[in-house]
Coordinates of C-alpha atoms and ligand atoms in Angstrom, one line a residue:
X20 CA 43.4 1.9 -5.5
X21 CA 41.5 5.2 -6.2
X22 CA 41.0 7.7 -4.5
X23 CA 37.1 7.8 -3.4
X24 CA 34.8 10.5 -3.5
X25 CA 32.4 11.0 -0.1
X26 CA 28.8 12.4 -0.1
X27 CA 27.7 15.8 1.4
X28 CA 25.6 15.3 4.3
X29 CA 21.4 15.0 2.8
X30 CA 23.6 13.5 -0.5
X31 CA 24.1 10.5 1.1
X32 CA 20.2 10.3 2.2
X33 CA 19.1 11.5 -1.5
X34 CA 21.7 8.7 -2.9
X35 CA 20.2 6.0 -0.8
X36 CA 16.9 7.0 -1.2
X37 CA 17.8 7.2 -4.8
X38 CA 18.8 3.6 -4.8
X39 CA 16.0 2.4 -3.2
X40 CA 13.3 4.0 -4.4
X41 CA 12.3 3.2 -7.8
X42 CA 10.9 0.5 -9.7
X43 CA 10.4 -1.7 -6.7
X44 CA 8.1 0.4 -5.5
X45 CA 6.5 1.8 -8.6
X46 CA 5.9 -1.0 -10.8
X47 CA 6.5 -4.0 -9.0
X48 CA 4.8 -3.2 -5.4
X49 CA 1.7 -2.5 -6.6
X50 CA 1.5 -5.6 -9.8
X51 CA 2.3 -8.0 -6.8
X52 CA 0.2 -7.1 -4.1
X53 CA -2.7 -7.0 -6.9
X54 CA -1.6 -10.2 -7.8
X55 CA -1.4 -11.7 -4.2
X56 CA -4.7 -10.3 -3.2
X57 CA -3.6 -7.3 -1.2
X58 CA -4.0 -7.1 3.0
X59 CA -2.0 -10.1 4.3
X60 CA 0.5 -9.6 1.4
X61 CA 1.1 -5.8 2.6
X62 CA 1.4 -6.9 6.1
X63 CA 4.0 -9.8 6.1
X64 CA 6.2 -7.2 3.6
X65 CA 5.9 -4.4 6.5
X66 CA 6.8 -6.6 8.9
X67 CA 9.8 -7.3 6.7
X68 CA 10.8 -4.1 6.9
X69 CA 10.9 -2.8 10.5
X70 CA 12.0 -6.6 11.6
X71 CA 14.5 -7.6 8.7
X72 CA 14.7 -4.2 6.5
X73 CA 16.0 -2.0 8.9
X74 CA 18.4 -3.9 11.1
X75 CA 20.3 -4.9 7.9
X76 CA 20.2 -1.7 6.3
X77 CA 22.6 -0.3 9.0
X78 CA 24.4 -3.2 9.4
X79 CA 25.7 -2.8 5.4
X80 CA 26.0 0.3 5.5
X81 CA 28.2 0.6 8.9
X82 CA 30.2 -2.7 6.8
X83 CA 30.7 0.0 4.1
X84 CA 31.3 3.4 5.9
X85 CA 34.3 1.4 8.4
X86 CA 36.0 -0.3 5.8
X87 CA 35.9 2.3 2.9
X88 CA 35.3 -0.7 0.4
X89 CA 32.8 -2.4 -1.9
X90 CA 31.5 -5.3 -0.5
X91 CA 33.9 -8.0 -1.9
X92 CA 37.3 -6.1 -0.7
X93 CA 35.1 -5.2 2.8
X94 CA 34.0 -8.9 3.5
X95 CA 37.5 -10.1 3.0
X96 CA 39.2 -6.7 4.7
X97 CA 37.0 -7.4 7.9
X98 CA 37.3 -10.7 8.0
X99 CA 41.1 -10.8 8.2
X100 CA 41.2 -7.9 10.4
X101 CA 39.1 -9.4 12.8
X102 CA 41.1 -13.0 12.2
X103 CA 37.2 -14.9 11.0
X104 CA 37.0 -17.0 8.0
X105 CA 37.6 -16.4 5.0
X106 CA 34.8 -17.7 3.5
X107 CA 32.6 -14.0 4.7
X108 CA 34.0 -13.2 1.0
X109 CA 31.4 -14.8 -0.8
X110 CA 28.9 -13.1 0.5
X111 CA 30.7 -10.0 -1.5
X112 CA 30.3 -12.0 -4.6
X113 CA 26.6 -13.6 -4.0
X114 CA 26.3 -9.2 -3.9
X115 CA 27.8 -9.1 -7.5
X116 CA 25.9 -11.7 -8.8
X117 CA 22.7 -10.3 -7.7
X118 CA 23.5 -7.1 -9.2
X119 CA 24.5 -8.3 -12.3
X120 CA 21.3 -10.3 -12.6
X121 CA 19.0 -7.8 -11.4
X122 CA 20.5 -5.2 -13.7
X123 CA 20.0 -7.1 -16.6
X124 CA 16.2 -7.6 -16.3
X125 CA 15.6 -4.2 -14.2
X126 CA 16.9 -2.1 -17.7
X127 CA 14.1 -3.9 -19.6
X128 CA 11.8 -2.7 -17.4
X129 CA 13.3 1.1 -17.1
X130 CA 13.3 1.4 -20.5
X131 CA 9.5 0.6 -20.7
X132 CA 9.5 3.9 -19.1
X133 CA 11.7 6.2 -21.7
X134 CA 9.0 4.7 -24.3
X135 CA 6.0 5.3 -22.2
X136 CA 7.0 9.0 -21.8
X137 CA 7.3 9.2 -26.0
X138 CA 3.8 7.7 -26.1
X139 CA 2.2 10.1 -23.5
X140 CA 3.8 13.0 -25.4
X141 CA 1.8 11.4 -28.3
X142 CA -1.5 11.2 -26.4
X143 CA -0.8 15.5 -25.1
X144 CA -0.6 16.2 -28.4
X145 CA -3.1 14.5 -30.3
X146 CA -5.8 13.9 -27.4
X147 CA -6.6 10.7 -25.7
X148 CA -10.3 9.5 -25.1
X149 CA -12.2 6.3 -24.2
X150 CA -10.3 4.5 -27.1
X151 CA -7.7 5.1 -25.9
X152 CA -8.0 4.2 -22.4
X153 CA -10.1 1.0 -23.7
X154 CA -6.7 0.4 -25.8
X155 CA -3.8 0.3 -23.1
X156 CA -3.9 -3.1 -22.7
X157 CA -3.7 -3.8 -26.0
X158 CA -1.1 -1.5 -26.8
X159 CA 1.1 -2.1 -24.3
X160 CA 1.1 -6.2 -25.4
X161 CA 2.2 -5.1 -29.0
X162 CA 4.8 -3.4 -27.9
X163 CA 6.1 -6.0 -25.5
X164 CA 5.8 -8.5 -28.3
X165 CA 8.3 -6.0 -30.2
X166 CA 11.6 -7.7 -30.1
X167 CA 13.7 -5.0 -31.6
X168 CA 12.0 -2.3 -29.8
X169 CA 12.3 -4.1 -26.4
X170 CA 15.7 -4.2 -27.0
X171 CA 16.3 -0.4 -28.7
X172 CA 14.8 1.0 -25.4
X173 CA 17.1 -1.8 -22.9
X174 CA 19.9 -0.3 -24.5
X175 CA 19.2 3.2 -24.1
X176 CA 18.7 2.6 -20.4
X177 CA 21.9 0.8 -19.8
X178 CA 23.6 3.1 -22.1
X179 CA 22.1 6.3 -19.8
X180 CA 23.1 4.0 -16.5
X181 CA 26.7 3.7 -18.0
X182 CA 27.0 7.4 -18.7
X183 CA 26.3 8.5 -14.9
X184 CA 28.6 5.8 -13.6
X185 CA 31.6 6.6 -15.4
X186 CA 30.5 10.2 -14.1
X187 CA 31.6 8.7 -10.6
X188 CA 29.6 9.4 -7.1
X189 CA 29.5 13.3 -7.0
X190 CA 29.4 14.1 -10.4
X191 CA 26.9 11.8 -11.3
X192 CA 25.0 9.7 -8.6
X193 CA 24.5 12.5 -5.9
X194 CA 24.1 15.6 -8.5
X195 CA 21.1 13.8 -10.5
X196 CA 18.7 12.7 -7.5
X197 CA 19.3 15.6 -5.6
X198 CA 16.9 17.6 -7.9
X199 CA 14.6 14.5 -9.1
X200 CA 13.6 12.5 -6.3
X201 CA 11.5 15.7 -5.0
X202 CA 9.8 16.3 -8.0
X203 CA 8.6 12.5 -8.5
X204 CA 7.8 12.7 -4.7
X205 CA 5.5 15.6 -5.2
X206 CA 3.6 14.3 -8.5
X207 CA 3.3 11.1 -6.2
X208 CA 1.1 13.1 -3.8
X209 CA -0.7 15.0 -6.5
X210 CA -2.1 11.5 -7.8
X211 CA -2.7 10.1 -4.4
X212 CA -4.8 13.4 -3.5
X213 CA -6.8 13.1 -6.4
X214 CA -7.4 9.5 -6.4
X215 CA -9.7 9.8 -3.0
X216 CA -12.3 11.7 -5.5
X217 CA -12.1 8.2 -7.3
X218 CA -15.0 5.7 -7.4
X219 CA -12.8 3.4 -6.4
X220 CA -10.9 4.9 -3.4
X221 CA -12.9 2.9 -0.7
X222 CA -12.5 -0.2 -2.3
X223 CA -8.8 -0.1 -2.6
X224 CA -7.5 0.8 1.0
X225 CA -10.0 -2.0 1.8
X226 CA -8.1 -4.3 -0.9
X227 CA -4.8 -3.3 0.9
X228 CA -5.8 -3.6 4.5
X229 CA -8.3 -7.1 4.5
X230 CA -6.7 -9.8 6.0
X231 CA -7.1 -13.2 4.3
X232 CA -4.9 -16.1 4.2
X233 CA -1.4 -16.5 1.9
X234 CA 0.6 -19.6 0.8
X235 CA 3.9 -19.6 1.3
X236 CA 5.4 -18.9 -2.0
X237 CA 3.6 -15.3 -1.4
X238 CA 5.2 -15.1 2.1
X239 CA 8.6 -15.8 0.5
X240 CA 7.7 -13.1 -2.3
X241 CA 6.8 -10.3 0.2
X242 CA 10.3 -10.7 2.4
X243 CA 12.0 -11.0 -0.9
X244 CA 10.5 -7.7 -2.4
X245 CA 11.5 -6.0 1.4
X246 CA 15.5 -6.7 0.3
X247 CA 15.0 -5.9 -3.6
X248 CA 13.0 -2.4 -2.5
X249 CA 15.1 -1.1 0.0
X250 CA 18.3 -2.8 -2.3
X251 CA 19.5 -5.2 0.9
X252 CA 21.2 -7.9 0.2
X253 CA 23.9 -7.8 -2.8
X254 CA 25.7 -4.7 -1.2
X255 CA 24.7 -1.7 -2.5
X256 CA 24.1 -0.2 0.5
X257 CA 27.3 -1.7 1.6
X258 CA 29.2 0.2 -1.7
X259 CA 27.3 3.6 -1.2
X260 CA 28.0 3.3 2.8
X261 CA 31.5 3.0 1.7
X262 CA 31.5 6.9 0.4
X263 CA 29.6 8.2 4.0
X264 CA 31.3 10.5 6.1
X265 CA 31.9 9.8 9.7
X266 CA 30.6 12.6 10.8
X267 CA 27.0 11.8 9.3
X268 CA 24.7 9.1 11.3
X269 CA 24.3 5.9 10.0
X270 CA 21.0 5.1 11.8
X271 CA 19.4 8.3 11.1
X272 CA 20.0 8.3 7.2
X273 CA 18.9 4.2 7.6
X274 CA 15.6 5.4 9.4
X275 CA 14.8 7.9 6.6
X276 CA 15.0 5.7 3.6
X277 CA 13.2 3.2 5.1
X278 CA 10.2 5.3 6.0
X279 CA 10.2 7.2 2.8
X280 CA 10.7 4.1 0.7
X281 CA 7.8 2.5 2.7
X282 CA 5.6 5.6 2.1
X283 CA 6.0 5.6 -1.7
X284 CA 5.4 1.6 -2.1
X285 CA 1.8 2.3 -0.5
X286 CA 1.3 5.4 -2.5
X287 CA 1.5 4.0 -5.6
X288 CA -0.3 1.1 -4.7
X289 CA -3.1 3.8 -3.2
X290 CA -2.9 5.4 -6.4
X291 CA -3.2 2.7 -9.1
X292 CA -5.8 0.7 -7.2
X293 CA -8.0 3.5 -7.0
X294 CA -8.2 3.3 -10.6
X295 CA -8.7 -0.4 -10.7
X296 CA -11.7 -0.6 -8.4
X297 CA -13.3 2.2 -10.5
X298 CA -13.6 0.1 -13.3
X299 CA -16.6 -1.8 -12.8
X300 CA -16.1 -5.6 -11.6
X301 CA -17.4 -7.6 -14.8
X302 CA -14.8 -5.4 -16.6
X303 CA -12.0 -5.3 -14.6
X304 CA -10.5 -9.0 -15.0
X305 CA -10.0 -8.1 -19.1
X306 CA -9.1 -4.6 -18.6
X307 CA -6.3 -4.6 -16.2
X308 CA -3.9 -8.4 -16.0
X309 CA -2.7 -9.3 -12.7
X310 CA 0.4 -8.3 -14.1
X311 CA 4.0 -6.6 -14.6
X312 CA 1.4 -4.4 -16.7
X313 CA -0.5 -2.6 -14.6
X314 CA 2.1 1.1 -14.3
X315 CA 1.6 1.3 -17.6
X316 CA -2.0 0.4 -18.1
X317 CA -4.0 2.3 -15.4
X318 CA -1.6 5.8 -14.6
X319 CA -3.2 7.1 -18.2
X320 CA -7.0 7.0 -17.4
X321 CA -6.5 9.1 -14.6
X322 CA -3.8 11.5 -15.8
X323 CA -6.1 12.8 -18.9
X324 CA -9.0 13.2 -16.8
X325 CA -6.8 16.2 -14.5
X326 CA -6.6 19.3 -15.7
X327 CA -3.1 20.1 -16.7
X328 CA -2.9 16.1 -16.9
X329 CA -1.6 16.1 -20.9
X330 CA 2.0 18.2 -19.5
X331 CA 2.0 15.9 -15.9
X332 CA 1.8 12.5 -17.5
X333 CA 4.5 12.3 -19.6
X334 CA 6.6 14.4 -16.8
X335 CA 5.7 11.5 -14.9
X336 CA 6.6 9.0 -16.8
X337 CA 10.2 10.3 -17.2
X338 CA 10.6 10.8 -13.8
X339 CA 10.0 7.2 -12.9
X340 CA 12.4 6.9 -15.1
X341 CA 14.8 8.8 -13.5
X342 CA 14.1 6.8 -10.0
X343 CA 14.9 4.1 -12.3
X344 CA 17.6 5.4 -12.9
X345 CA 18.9 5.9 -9.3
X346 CA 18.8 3.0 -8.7
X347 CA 19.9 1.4 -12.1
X348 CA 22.9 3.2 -11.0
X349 CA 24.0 1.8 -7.4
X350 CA 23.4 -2.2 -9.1
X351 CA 26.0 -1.3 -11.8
X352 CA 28.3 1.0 -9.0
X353 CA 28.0 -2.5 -7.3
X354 CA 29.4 -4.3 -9.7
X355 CA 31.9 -1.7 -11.3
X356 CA 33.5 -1.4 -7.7
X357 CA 34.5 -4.4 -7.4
X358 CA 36.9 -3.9 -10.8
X359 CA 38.2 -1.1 -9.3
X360 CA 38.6 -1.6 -6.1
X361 CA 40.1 -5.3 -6.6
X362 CA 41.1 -5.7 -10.0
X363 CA 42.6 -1.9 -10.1
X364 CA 40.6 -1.5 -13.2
X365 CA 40.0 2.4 -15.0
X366 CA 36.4 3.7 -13.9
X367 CA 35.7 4.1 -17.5
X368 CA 37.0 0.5 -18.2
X369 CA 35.3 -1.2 -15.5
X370 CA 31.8 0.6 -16.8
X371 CA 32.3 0.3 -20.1
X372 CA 32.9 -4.2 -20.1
X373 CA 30.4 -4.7 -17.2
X374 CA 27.8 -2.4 -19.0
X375 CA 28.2 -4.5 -21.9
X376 CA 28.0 -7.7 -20.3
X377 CA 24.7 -7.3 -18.5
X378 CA 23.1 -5.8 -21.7
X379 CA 23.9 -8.8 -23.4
X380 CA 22.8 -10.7 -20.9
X381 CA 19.4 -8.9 -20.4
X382 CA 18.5 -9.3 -24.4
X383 CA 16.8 -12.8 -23.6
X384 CA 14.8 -11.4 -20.7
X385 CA 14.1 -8.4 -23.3
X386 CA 12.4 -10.6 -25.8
X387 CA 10.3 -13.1 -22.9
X388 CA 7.6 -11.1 -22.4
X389 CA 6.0 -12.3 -26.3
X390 CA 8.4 -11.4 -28.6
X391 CA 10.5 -14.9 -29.0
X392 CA 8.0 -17.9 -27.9
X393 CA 11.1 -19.8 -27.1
X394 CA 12.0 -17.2 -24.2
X395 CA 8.8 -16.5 -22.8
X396 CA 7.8 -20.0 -22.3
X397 CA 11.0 -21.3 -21.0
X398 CA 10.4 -23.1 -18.0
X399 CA 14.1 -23.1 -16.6
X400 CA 12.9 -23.8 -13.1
X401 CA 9.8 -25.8 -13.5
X402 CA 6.5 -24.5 -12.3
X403 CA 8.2 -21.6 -9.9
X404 CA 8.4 -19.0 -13.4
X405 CA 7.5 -18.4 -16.7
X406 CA 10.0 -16.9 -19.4
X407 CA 13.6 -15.6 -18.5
X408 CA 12.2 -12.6 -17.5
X409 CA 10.3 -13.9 -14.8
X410 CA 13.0 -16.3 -13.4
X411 CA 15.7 -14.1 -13.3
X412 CA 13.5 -11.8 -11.3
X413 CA 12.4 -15.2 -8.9
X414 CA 15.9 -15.7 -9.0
X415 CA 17.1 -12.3 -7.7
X416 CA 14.4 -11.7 -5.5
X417 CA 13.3 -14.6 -3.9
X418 CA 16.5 -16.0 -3.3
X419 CA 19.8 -14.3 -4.0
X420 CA 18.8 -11.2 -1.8
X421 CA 17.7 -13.0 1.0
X422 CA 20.3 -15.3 1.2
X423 CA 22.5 -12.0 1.1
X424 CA 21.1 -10.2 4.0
X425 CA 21.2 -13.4 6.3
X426 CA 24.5 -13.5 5.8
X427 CA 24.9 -9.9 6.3
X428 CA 22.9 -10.5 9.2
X429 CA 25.2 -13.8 10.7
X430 CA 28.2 -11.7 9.8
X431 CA 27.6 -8.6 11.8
X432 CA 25.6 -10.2 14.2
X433 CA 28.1 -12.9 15.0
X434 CA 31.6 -12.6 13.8
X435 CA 31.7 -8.5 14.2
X436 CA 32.7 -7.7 18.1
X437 CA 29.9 -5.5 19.6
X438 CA 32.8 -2.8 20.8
X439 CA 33.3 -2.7 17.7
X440 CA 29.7 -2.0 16.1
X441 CA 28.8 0.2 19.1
X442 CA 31.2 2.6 18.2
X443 CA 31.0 2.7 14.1
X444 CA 27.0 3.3 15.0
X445 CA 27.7 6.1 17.1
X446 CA 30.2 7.5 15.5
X447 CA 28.8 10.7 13.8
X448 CA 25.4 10.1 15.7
X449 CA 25.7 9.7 19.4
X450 CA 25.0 7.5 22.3
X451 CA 22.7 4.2 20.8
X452 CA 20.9 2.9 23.4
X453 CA 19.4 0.0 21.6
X454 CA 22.4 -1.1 19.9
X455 CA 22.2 -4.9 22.0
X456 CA 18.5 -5.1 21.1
X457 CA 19.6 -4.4 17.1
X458 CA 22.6 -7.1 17.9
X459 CA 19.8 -9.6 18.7
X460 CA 17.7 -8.9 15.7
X461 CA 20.4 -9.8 13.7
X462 CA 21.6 -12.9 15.6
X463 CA 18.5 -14.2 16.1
X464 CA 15.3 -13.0 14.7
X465 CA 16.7 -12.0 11.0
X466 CA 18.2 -15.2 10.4
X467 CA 15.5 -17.7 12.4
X468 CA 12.9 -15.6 10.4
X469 CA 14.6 -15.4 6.7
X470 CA 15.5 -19.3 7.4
X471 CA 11.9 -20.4 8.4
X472 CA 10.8 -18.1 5.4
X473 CA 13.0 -20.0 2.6
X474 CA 12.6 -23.5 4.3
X475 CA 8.9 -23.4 3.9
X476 CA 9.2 -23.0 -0.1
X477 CA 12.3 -25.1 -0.6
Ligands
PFF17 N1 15.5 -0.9 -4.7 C1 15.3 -0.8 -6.1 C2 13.8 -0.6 -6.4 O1 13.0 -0.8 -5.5 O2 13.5 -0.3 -7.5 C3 15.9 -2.0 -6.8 C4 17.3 -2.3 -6.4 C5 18.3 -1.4 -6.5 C6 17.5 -3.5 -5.8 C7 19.6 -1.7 -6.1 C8 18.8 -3.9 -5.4 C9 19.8 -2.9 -5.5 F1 21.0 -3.2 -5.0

C-alpha cells in the first residue's frame, strides 16, 4: 500500500467543506426548491440535515479516520476485525458506483461554469444591457444544444479534476481550497447584502419560508439532496476521514461543514430568488424555467447593475467553479482510492483510467440537455426522468446516496460496539456526552426515517 498523506488541522475542515460545498448548493439547491415550490421543500431538507445529515457525517468519517482506508478496504477491514458479515463490503462499492455516476454528470455541469466565466469576460468588456439580460435564456439553450461544446468544456473539467488528484491530498486537495473557499464565501455575502435592496427580496424569504403541502417524490428529493450536498453516502467523507489526524475532533469538524454548507444552500437560494421575484409575475414563467438553468440565467442581471459588477461576475463565475472543483475532486479521490488502496495501483495510473472512464461515460449526459434528441428524451426509467442527464442525477440522488447512508447508518449503529465508537469520537476531542443519543439516531431514527422516505415512492 501507500503511504498516505494526513491533513493539517483547519485543512481537513477546508477539505471537507471543500467537498461539500459546491454545486449542490449553488446550482442545484436553489433550481429545486424553485421547482418544488419553496417553504415545505426547505423544511423537510433541514430536517434532513440535523436528523440524518449530521449523525452520518461523523459516523463516515470516524469509519475513515480508525481504519486509515477508503471505504471498500474499511467496510471489509472492520468487518473482519470485529468478526460481522462480510457482506458490510458492498456498501464500499454502492460508494464507488455513486461516485462514478455522479462524476460523470456533475463535470457537465462544472464545465458550464469555465464557459460562463469566458462569456462574462465578454459581457465586462463589451457592456451588457437589457438585451442582454432579455437574452440569457436564450443563450444559455444554444449553448446547451451545442454538442461539441458541451463536451469541449466536460472534458476540460475532468481533465482539471484529474490534474489535482494525481497531485495527491496535500499537494493538491488541501492547498487549492484553503485559499478559494473564502473568497467564494465572501462574494456570497456581497450578493446576499445587496439583494435585500431588491424588489424582490420580500417575496423570496416568503417563497422559502410558506408552508404548503409536497408529494412524496419531492419529500424523497429533499432527503436525497441532504446526502448529495453534504457528499453522505458513497464514502467520501469516509476516504477524506481516512487522512484525519487523531488529534483533531471529528464532531467538531462534522458540526462546521454542516452549518457552513447549510448556510451557503440558503444564500444562494436568498440570492437568486431575489432576482426572480423582481421580475414582474406575467414575465417571470418565460424569463426564468423551473430549471437546471436558473445559476446561469439570473446571477447576470444583478452583477451588471453593481458597481464594480463587470470584474465580480466573471470572478464569480470561476470561483463556483473552483467549489466545483472541490468537490469534483473527493468523487474522483473516491473512486481512485479504491485502485490504490486495493488493487495496489500507481496514483497516476489509477487517475489517469478512472478519469477516462467517467468522461466517457458522462458524453451521453453531455449531449441530453438538446443537443442529441435521442439522449434528451430517453425515458430509461419511465415517467420518474427525462434525458440521461436527468436520470443519472435521479439515480445518484434519490437512491444510490440514501441507500448508502442507511447502511452507513445500520453499520455503525448496529454491527460497530459502542466502546468502540465512544472512544474513536473522543479521541482528539474529549468527553461526548451524547454519544448513546447519536447511537440511537443511527439505529433507529436514520434508518426508520430514510426507509419510510424511499417506501413511499417505490
Ligand atoms: N456535495 C457536493 C455538492 O453539493 O456539490 C456534491 C458531492 C460531492 C456529492 C462529493 C457527493 C460526493 F461524494
Amino acid at each position: 500500500m501507500q503511504e498516505r498523506g494526513t491533513f493539517g488541522r483547519l485543512g481537513f475542515v477546508l477539505a471537507a467543506a471543500g467537498s461539500a460545498i459546491g454545486l449542490g448548493n449553488i446550482w442545484k439547491f436553489p433550481y429545486i426548491t424553485y421547482a418544488n415550490e419553496g417553504g415545505t421543500f426547505v423544511l423537510i431538507y433541514l430536517v434532513a440535515i440535523v436528523a440524518f445529515g449530521a449523525p452520518i457525517m461523523f459516523a463516515e468519517i470516524l469509519i475513515g479516520r480508525n481504519t486509515t482506508q477508503s471505504p471498500v478496504s474499511a467496510f471489509s477491514a472492520l468487518s473482519s476485525s470485529l468478526q460481522k458479515s462480510k457482506a458490510w463490503v458492498l456498501t464500499g462499492w454502492l460508494g464507488i458506483a455513486a461516485g462514478f455516476v455522479i462524476l460523470s454528470y456533475y463535470s457537465v455541469v462544472a464545465g458550464w461554469t469555465i464557459y460562463y466565466f469566458g462569456k462574462c469576460m465578454t459581457w465586462s468588456f463589451n457592456g451588457f444591457g437589457p438585451e442582454q439580460a432579455a437574452n440569457l435564456g436564450k443563450d444559455f439553450g444554444a449553448f446547451l444544444g451545442n454538442g461539441p461544446l458541451q463536451i469541449l468544456f466536460h472534458a476540460l473539467f475532468m481533465g482539471a479534476t484529474m490534474g489535482v488528484v494525481i497531485l495527491g491530498v496535500k499537494g493538491g486537495i488541501e492547498r487549492s481550497t484553503k485559499i478559494l473557499m473564502p473568497v467564494l464565501f465572501s462574494i456570497l455575502v456581497l450578493l446576499c447584502g445587496t439583494s435585500i435592496f431588491t424588489p424582490g427580496f420580500g417575496d423570496a424569504i416568503g417563497f422559502l419560508f410558506h408552508i404548503g403541502p409536497l408529494s412524496a417524490d419531492a419529500i424523497l428529493e429533499a432527503v436525497g439532496h441532504a446526502f448529495f450536498t453534504l457528499s453522505l453516502g458513497m464514502g467520501a467523507m469516509i476516504t477524506y476521514g481516512s487522512y484525519v489526524s487523531k488529534k483533531d475532533s471529528i464532531l467538531k469538524a462534522s458540526f462546521q461543514v454542516c452549518l457552513l454548507d447549510t448556510v451557503i444552500a440558503i444564500m444562494a437560494c436568498v440570492i437568486m430568488f431575489s432576482i426572480i421575484f423582481s421580475v414582474p409575475e406575467a414575465e417571470r414563467a418565460t424569463t426564468f424555467s423551473k430549471s437546471a438553468t436558473i445559476l446561469f440565467t439570473t446571477l447576470p442581471r444583478m452583477f451588471y447593475e453593481l458597481p464594480g459588477g463587470a470584474i465580480l461576475s466573471p470572478i464569480f463565475y470561476l470561483l463556483v467553479g473552483f467549489a466545483a472543483l472541490s468537490s469534483t475532486i473527493s468523487l474522483m479521490e473516491v473512486v481512485v482510492a479504491y485502485f490504490i488502496d486495493e488493487k495496489g495501483w500507481a496514483r497516476k495510473k489509477a487517475t489517469l483510467l478512472v478519469g477516462g472512464g467517467i468522461f466517457l461515460f458522462g458524453i451521453p449526459s453531455a449531449l441530453s440537455l438538446g443537443a442529441s434528441e435521442f439522449f434528451s428524451n430517453a425515458k430509461i426509467l419511465g415517467d420518474k426522468s427525462t434525458g440521461i442527464f436527468e436520470t443519472m442525477d435521479y439515480l445518484a440522488s434519490n437512491w444510490l446516496l440514501p441507500v448508502g447512508g442507511l447502511l452507513t447508518a445500520l453499520f455503525v449503529g448496529w454491527a460497530l460496539p459502542n466502546a468502540f465508537t465512544q472512544a474513536e469520537l473522543e479521541e482528539g476531542h474529549g468527553p461526548f456526552p451524547y454519544h448513546a443519543a447519536w447511537k440511537f439516531l443511527l439505529r433507529f431514527i436514520c434508518p426508520i426515517g430514510i426507509l419510510c422516505v424511499i417506501w413511499n415512492v417505490a
